[in-house]
Every structure is written in structure tokens, then in C-alpha cells.
PDB file of C-alpha atoms in Angstrom:
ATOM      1  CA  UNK K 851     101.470  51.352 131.915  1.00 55.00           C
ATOM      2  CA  UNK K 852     105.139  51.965 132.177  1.00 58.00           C
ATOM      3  CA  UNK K 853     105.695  51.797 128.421  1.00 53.00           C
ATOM      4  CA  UNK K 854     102.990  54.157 127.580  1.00 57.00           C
ATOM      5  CA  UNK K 855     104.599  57.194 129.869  1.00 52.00           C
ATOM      6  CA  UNK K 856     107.523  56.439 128.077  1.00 57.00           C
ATOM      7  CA  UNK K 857     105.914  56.740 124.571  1.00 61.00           C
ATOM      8  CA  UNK K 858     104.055  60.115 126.048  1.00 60.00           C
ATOM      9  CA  UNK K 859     107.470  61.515 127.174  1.00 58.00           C
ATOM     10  CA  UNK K 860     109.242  60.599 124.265  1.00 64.00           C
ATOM     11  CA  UNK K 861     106.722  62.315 121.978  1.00 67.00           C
ATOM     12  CA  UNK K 862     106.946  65.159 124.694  1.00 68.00           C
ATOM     13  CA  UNK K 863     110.594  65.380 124.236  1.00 66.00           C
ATOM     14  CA  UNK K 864     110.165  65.369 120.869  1.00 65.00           C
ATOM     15  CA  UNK K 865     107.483  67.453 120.144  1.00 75.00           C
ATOM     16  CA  UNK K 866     109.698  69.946 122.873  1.00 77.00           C
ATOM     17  CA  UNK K 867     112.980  69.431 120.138  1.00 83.00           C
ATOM     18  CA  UNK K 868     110.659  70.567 117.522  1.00 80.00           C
ATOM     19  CA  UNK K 869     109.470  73.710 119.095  1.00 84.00           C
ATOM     20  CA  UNK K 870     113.457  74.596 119.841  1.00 87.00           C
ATOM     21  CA  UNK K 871     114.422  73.900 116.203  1.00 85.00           C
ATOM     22  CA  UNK K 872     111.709  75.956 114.851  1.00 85.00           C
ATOM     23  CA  UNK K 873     112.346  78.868 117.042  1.00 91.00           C
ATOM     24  CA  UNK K 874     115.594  78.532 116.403  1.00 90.00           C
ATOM     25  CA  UNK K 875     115.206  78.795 112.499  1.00 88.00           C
ATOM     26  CA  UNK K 876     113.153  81.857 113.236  1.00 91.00           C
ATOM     27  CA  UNK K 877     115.846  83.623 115.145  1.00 93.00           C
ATOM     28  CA  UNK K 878     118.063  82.771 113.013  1.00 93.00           C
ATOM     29  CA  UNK K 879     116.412  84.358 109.866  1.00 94.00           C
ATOM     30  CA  UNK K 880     115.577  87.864 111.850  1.00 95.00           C
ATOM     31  CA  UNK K 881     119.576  87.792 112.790  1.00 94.00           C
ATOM     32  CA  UNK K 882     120.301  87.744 108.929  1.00 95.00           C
ATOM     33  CA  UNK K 883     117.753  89.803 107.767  1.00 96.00           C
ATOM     34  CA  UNK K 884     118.353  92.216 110.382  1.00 95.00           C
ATOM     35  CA  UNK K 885     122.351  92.855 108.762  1.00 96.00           C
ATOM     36  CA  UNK K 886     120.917  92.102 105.341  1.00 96.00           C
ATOM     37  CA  UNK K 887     118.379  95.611 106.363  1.00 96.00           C
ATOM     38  CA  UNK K 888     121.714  97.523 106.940  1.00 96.00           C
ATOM     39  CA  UNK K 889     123.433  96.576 103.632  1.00 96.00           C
ATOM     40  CA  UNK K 890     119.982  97.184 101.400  1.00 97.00           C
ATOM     41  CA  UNK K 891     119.716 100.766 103.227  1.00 96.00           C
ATOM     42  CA  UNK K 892     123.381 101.265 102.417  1.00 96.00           C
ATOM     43  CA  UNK K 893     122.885 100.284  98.762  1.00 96.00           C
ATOM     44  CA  UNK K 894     119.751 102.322  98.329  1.00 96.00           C
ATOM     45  CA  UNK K 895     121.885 105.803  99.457  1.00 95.00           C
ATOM     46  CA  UNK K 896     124.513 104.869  96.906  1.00 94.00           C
ATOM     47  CA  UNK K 897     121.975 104.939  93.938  1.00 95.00           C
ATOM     48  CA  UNK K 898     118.776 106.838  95.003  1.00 94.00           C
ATOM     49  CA  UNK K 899     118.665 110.549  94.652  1.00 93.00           C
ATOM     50  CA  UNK K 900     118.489 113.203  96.701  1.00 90.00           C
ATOM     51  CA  UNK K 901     116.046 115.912  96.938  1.00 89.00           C
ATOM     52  CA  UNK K 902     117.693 119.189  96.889  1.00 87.00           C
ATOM     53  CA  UNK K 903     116.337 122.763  98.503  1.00 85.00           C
ATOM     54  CA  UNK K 904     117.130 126.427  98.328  1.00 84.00           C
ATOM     55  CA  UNK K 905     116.473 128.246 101.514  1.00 82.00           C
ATOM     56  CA  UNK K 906     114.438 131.265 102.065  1.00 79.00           C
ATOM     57  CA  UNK K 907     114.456 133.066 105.245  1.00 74.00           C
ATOM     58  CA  UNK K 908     115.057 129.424 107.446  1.00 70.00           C
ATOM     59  CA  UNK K 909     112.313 127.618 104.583  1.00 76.00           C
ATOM     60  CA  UNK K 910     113.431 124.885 102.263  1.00 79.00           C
ATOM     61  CA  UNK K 911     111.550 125.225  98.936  1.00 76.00           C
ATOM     62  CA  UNK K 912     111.734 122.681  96.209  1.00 78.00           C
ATOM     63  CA  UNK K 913     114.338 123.925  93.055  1.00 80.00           C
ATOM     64  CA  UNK K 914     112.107 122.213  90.769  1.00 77.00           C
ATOM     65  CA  UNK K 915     108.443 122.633  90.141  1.00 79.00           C
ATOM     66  CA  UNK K 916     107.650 119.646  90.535  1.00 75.00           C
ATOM     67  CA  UNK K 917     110.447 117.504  91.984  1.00 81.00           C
ATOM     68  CA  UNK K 918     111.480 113.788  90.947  1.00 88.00           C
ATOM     69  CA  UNK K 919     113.981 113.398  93.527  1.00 91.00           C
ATOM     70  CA  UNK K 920     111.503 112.299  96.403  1.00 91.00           C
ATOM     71  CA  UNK K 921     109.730 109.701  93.642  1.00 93.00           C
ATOM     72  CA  UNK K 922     112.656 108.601  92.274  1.00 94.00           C
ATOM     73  CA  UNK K 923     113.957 107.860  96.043  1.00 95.00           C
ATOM     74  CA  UNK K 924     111.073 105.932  96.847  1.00 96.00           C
ATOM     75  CA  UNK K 925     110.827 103.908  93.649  1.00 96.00           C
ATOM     76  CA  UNK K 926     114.693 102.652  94.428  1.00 97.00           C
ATOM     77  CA  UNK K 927     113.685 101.667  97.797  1.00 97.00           C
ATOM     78  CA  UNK K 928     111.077  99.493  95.876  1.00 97.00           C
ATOM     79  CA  UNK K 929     112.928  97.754  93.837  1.00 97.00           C
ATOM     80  CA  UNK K 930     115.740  97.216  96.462  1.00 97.00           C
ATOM     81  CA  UNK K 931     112.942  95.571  99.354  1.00 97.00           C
ATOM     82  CA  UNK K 932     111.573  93.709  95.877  1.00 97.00           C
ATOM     83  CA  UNK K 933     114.746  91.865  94.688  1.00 97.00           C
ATOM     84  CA  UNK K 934     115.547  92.042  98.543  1.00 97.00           C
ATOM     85  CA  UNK K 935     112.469  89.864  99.555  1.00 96.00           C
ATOM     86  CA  UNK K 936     112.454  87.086  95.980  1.00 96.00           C
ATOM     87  CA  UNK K 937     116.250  86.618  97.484  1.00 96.00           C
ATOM     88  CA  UNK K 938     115.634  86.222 100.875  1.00 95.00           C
ATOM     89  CA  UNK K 939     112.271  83.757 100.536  1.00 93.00           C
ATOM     90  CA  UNK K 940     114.488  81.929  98.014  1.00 93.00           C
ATOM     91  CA  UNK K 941     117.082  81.406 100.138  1.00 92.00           C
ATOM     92  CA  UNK K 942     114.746  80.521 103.442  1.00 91.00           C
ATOM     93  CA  UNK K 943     112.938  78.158 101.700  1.00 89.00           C
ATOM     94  CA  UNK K 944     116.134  76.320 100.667  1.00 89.00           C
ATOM     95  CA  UNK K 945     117.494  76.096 103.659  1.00 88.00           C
ATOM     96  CA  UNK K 946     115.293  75.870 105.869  1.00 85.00           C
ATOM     97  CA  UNK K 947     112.256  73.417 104.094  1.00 76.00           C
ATOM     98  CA  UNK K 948     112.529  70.944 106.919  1.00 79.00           C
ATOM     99  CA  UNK K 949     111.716  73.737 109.343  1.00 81.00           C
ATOM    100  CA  UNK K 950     109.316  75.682 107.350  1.00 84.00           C
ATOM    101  CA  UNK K 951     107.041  76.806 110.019  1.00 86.00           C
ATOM    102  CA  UNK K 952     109.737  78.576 112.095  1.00 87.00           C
ATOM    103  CA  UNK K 953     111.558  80.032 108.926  1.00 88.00           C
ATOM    104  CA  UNK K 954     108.548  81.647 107.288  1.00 91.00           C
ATOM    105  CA  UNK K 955     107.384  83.248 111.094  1.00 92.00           C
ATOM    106  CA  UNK K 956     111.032  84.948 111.279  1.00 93.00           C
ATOM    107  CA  UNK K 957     110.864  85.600 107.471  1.00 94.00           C
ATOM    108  CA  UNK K 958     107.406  87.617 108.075  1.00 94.00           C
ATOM    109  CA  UNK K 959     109.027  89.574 111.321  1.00 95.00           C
ATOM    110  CA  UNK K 960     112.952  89.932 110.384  1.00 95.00           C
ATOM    111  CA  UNK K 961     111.992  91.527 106.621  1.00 96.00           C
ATOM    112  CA  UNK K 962     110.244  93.933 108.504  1.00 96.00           C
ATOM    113  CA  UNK K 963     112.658  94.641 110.340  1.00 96.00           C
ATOM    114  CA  UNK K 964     114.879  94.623 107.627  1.00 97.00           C
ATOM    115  CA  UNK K 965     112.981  97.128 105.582  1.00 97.00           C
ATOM    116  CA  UNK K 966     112.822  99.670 108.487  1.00 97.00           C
ATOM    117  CA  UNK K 967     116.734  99.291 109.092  1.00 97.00           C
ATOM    118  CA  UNK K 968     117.254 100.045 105.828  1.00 97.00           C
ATOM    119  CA  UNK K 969     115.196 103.083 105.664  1.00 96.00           C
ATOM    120  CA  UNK K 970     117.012 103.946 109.005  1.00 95.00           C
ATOM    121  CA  UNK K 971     120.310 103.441 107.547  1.00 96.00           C
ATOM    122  CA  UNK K 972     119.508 105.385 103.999  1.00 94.00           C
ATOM    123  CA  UNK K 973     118.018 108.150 106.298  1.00 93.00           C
ATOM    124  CA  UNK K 974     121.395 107.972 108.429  1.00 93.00           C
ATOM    125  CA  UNK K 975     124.504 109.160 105.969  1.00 90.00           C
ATOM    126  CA  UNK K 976     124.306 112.767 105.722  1.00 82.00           C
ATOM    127  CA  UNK K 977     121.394 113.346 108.667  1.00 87.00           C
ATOM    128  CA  UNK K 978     123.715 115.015 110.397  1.00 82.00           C
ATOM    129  CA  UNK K 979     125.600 117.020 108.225  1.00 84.00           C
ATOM    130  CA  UNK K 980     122.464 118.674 106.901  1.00 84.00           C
ATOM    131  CA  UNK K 981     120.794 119.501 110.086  1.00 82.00           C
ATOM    132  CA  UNK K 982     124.031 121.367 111.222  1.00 84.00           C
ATOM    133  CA  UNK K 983     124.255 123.183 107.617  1.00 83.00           C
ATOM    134  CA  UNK K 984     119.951 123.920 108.089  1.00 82.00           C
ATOM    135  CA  UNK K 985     120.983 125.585 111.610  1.00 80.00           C
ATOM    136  CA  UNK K 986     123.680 127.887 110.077  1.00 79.00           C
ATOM    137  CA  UNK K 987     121.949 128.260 106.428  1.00 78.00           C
ATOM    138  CA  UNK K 988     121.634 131.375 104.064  1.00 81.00           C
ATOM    139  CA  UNK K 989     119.192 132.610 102.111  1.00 81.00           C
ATOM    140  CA  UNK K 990     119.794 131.165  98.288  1.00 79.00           C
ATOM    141  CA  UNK K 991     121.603 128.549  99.190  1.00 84.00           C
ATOM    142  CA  UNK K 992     121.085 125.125  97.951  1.00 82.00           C
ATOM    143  CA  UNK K 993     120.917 122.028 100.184  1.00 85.00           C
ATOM    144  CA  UNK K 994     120.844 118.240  99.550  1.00 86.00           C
ATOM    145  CA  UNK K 995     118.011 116.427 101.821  1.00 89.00           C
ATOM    146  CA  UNK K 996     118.764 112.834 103.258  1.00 90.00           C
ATOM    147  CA  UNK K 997     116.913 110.228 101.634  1.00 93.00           C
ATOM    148  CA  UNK K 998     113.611 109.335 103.142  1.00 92.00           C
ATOM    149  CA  UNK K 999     110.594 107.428 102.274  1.00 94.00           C
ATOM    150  CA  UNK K1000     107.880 109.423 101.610  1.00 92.00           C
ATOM    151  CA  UNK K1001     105.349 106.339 100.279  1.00 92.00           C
ATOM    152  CA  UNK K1002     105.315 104.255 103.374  1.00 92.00           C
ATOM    153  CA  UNK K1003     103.565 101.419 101.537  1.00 94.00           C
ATOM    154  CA  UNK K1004     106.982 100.466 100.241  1.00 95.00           C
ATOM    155  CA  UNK K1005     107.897  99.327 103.329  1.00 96.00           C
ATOM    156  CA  UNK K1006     105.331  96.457 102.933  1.00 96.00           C
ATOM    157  CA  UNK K1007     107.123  94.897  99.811  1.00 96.00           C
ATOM    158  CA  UNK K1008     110.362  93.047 101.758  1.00 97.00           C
ATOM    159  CA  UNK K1009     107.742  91.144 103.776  1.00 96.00           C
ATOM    160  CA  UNK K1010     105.222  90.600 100.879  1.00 96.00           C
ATOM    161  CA  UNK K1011     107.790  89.309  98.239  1.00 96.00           C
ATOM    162  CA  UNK K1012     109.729  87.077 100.936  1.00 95.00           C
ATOM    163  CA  UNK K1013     106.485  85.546 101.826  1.00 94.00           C
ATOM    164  CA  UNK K1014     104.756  85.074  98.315  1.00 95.00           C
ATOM    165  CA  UNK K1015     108.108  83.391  97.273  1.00 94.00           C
ATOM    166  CA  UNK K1016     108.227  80.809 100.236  1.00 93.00           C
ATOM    167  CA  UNK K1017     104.587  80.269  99.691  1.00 92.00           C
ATOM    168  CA  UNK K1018     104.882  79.676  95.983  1.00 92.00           C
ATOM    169  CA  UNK K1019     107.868  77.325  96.339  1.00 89.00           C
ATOM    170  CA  UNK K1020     105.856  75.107  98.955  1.00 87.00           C
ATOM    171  CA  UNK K1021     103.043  75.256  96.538  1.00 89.00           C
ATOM    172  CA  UNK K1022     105.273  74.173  93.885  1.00 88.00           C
ATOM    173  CA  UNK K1023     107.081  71.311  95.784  1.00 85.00           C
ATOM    174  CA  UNK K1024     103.113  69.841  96.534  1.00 84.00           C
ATOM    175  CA  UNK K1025     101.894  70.159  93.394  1.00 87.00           C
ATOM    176  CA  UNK K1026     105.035  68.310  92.176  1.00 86.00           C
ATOM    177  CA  UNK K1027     104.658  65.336  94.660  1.00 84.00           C
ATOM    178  CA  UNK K1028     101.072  64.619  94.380  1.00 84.00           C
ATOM    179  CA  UNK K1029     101.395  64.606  90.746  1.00 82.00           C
ATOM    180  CA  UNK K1030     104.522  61.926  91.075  1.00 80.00           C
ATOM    181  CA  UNK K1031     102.622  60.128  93.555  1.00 77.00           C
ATOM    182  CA  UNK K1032      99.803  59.819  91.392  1.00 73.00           C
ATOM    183  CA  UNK K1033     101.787  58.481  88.096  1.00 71.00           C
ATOM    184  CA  UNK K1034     103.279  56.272  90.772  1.00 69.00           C
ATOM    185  CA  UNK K1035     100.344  54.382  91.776  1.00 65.00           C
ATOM    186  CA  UNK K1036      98.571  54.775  88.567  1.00 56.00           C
ATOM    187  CA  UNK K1037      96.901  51.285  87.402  1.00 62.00           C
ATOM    188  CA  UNK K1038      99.315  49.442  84.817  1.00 62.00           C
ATOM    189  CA  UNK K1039      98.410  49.339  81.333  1.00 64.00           C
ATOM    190  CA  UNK K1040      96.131  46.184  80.169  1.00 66.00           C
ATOM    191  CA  UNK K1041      97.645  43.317  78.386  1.00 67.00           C
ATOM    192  CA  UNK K1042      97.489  42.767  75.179  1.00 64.00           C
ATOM    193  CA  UNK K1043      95.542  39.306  74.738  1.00 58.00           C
ATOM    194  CA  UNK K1044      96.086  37.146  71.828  1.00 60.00           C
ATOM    195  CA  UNK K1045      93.708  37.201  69.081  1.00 60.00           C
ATOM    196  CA  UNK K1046      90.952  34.323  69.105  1.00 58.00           C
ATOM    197  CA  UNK K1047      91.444  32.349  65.758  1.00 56.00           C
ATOM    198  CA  UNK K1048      87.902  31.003  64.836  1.00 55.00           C
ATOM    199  CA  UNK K1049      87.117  26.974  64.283  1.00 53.00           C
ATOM    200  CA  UNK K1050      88.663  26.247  60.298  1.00 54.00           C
ATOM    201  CA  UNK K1051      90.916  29.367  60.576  1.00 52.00           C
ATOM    202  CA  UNK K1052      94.327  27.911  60.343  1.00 52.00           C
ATOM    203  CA  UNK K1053      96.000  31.135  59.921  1.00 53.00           C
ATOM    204  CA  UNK K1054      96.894  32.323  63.359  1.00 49.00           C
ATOM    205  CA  UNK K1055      99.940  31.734  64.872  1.00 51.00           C
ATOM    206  CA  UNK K1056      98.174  30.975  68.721  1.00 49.00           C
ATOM    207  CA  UNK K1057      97.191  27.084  68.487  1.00 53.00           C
ATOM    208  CA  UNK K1058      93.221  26.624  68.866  1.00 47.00           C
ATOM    209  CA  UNK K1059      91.782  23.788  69.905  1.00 52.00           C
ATOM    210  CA  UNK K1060      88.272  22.785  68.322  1.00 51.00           C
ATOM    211  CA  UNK K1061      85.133  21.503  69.279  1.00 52.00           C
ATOM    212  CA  UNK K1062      86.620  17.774  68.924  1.00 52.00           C
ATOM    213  CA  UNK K1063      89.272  18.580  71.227  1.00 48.00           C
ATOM    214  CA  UNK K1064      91.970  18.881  67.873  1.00 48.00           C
ATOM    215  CA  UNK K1065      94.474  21.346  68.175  1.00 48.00           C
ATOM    216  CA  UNK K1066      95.030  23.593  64.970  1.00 47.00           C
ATOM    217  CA  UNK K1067      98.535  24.085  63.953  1.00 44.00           C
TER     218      UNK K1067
END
């Protein structure tokens, strides 16, 4: 009785070491991707465009007829949370395979988060300078928009890439170790017997030994 408590507590304890490490590797991922959201938001107002207006009695109007700034802005921010989220499952799954689980539930919140951060952060640099020049604009003059994501499906593709990549790595690594483990214990090949040299037929090299009991040479 007293040694099967102690097996239930140790697989308790063990099972409570487990949860900790897990949550751990999830809180750990959301930390990272969290900073990671700031830089890729930084990095997407360095190279995306912005959309510029002329102002008409207080009323922003597009300069172009039909503007590529806003497109353009939102097809950066694509290909930033795409490279973004094949990095970041890359890198989870590599450091974290032992604690899969745990890694792939933070990977699934923090590049969320990450991808609104960095929409937040693109928004951010020059927010402010363009509401004050909207409040004190004239008529004619031209104005450069923050970034912002107008397509807010794109906000989806951090989390989506991350996750496929983890996912396709596992799927990998199994597919990999069940074929080793079948070539492992795959039957060895059969032996090559020695050809049977019929009675009179002196012209094998395996002795034969007749129906008299004589041994051929």
C-alpha cells in the first residue's frame, strides 16, 4: 500500500513538473514574439509606403485615381508576418521539440499578438504628427497618412505560417522515424544455400554423399 502512494505521488509530481515546463515554454514564446511584434512593425514602416492626401475644405481625397499606396502597405505587412511566422515556427520547433505542446499553444497566441503589435507599432511613427497637421490643415495641401492595414486578413498569416511550419516539422520528424524503425526491424535477407549436386555429378565443389553412404569428392 505504502509503495503504491508513492508511485501515485511521484507520477503526480511529475505529471505537475510537466504542466510547469510546458507553461513555461508557452510564456516564454509570447515574451519573444511579443518584442519580435515591435521590431516586424518597425521594419514594415521603414519599407511600406504611405498613402498620401490633398485636403479639401477639412476632407482628405486620394492624389491618385486609384491609389497603390494602401495595397502596397498591406502586401509588405504580408510578407513581413510570412517570413515572420516560417522563422519563428522554425525556431520553436528547434528549441523547444521536447516541449512541443506548450511551445506550439504560445506560438498560436504570442504571433497574434505579435502581428497586432506590429500593426500598432507601424500605425505609431508619424500618428501624431499627422493628426496635429489634419487639425491645422489647408486647402491643397498634401499630407502623408500613417500606415495602416486596410486587409485585416493579413493579420492571420504570423499565426498560420508559425503553425503550418511547427506542424510540418513534427510531421517530418514522424515520418522519418517510423520509416527508420521499419528498415530497422525489417526481416534479414535469406541465405544463400548451397547448390544440391545430383548422385554421379562430381562437379560441385559441396561434398555429396550417395545412396551407399560414399562421399563424392
Amino acid at each position: 500500500m505504502t509503495v503504491t502512494v508513492q508511485r501515485s505521488e511521484t507520477r503526480s509530481a511529475g505529471t505537475a513538473r510537466l504542466v510547469v515546463s510546458h507553461l513555461v515554454a508557452a510564456l516564454i514564446v509570447v515574451g519573444v514574439l511579443a518584442l519580435l511584434g515591435a521590431l516586424a512593425g518597425l521594419l514594415w514602416h521603414v519599407i511600406a509606403p504611405r498613402t498620401e492626401y490633398q485636403f479639401d475644405q477639412g476632407v482628405g481625397l486620394y492624389t491618385e485615381p486609384v491609389p497603390g499606396a494602401p495595397i502596397a502597405a498591406d502586401g509588405w505587412f504580408a510578407v513581413i508576418a510570412l517570413v515572420a511566422g516560417i522563422l519563428s515556427g522554425s525556431a520553436c520547433h528547434a528549441v523547444f521539440h521536447r516541449r512541443i505542446l506548450g511551445a506550439v499553444v504560445g506560438l498560436a497566441i504570442g504571433a497574434t499578438v505579435a502581428s497586432v503589435v506590429a500593426w500598432q507599432v507601424g500605425h505609431w511613427f508619424g500618428a501624431a504628427e499627422y493628426d496635429a497637421a489634419v487639425a491645422a490643415v489647408r486647402d491643397g495641401q498634401h499630407l502623408l497618412a500613417p500606415l495602416d492595414v486596410r486587409a485585416k486578413g493579413v493579420l492571420t498569416l504570423w499565426p498560420l505560417a508559425a503553425t503550418l511550419t511547427v506542424f510540418l516539422g513534427v510531421l517530418t520528424e514522424e515520418v522519418q522515424r517510423r520509416f527508420t524503425r521499419s528498415r530497422s526491424t525489417a526481416p534479414p535477407p535469406p541465405r544463400e544455400l548451397p547448390p544440391i549436386r545430383e548422385a554421379g555429378d562430381h562437379t560441385s565443389a559441396y561434398p555429396y554423399t550417395g545412396p551407399q553412404g560414399e562421399q563424392g569428392g
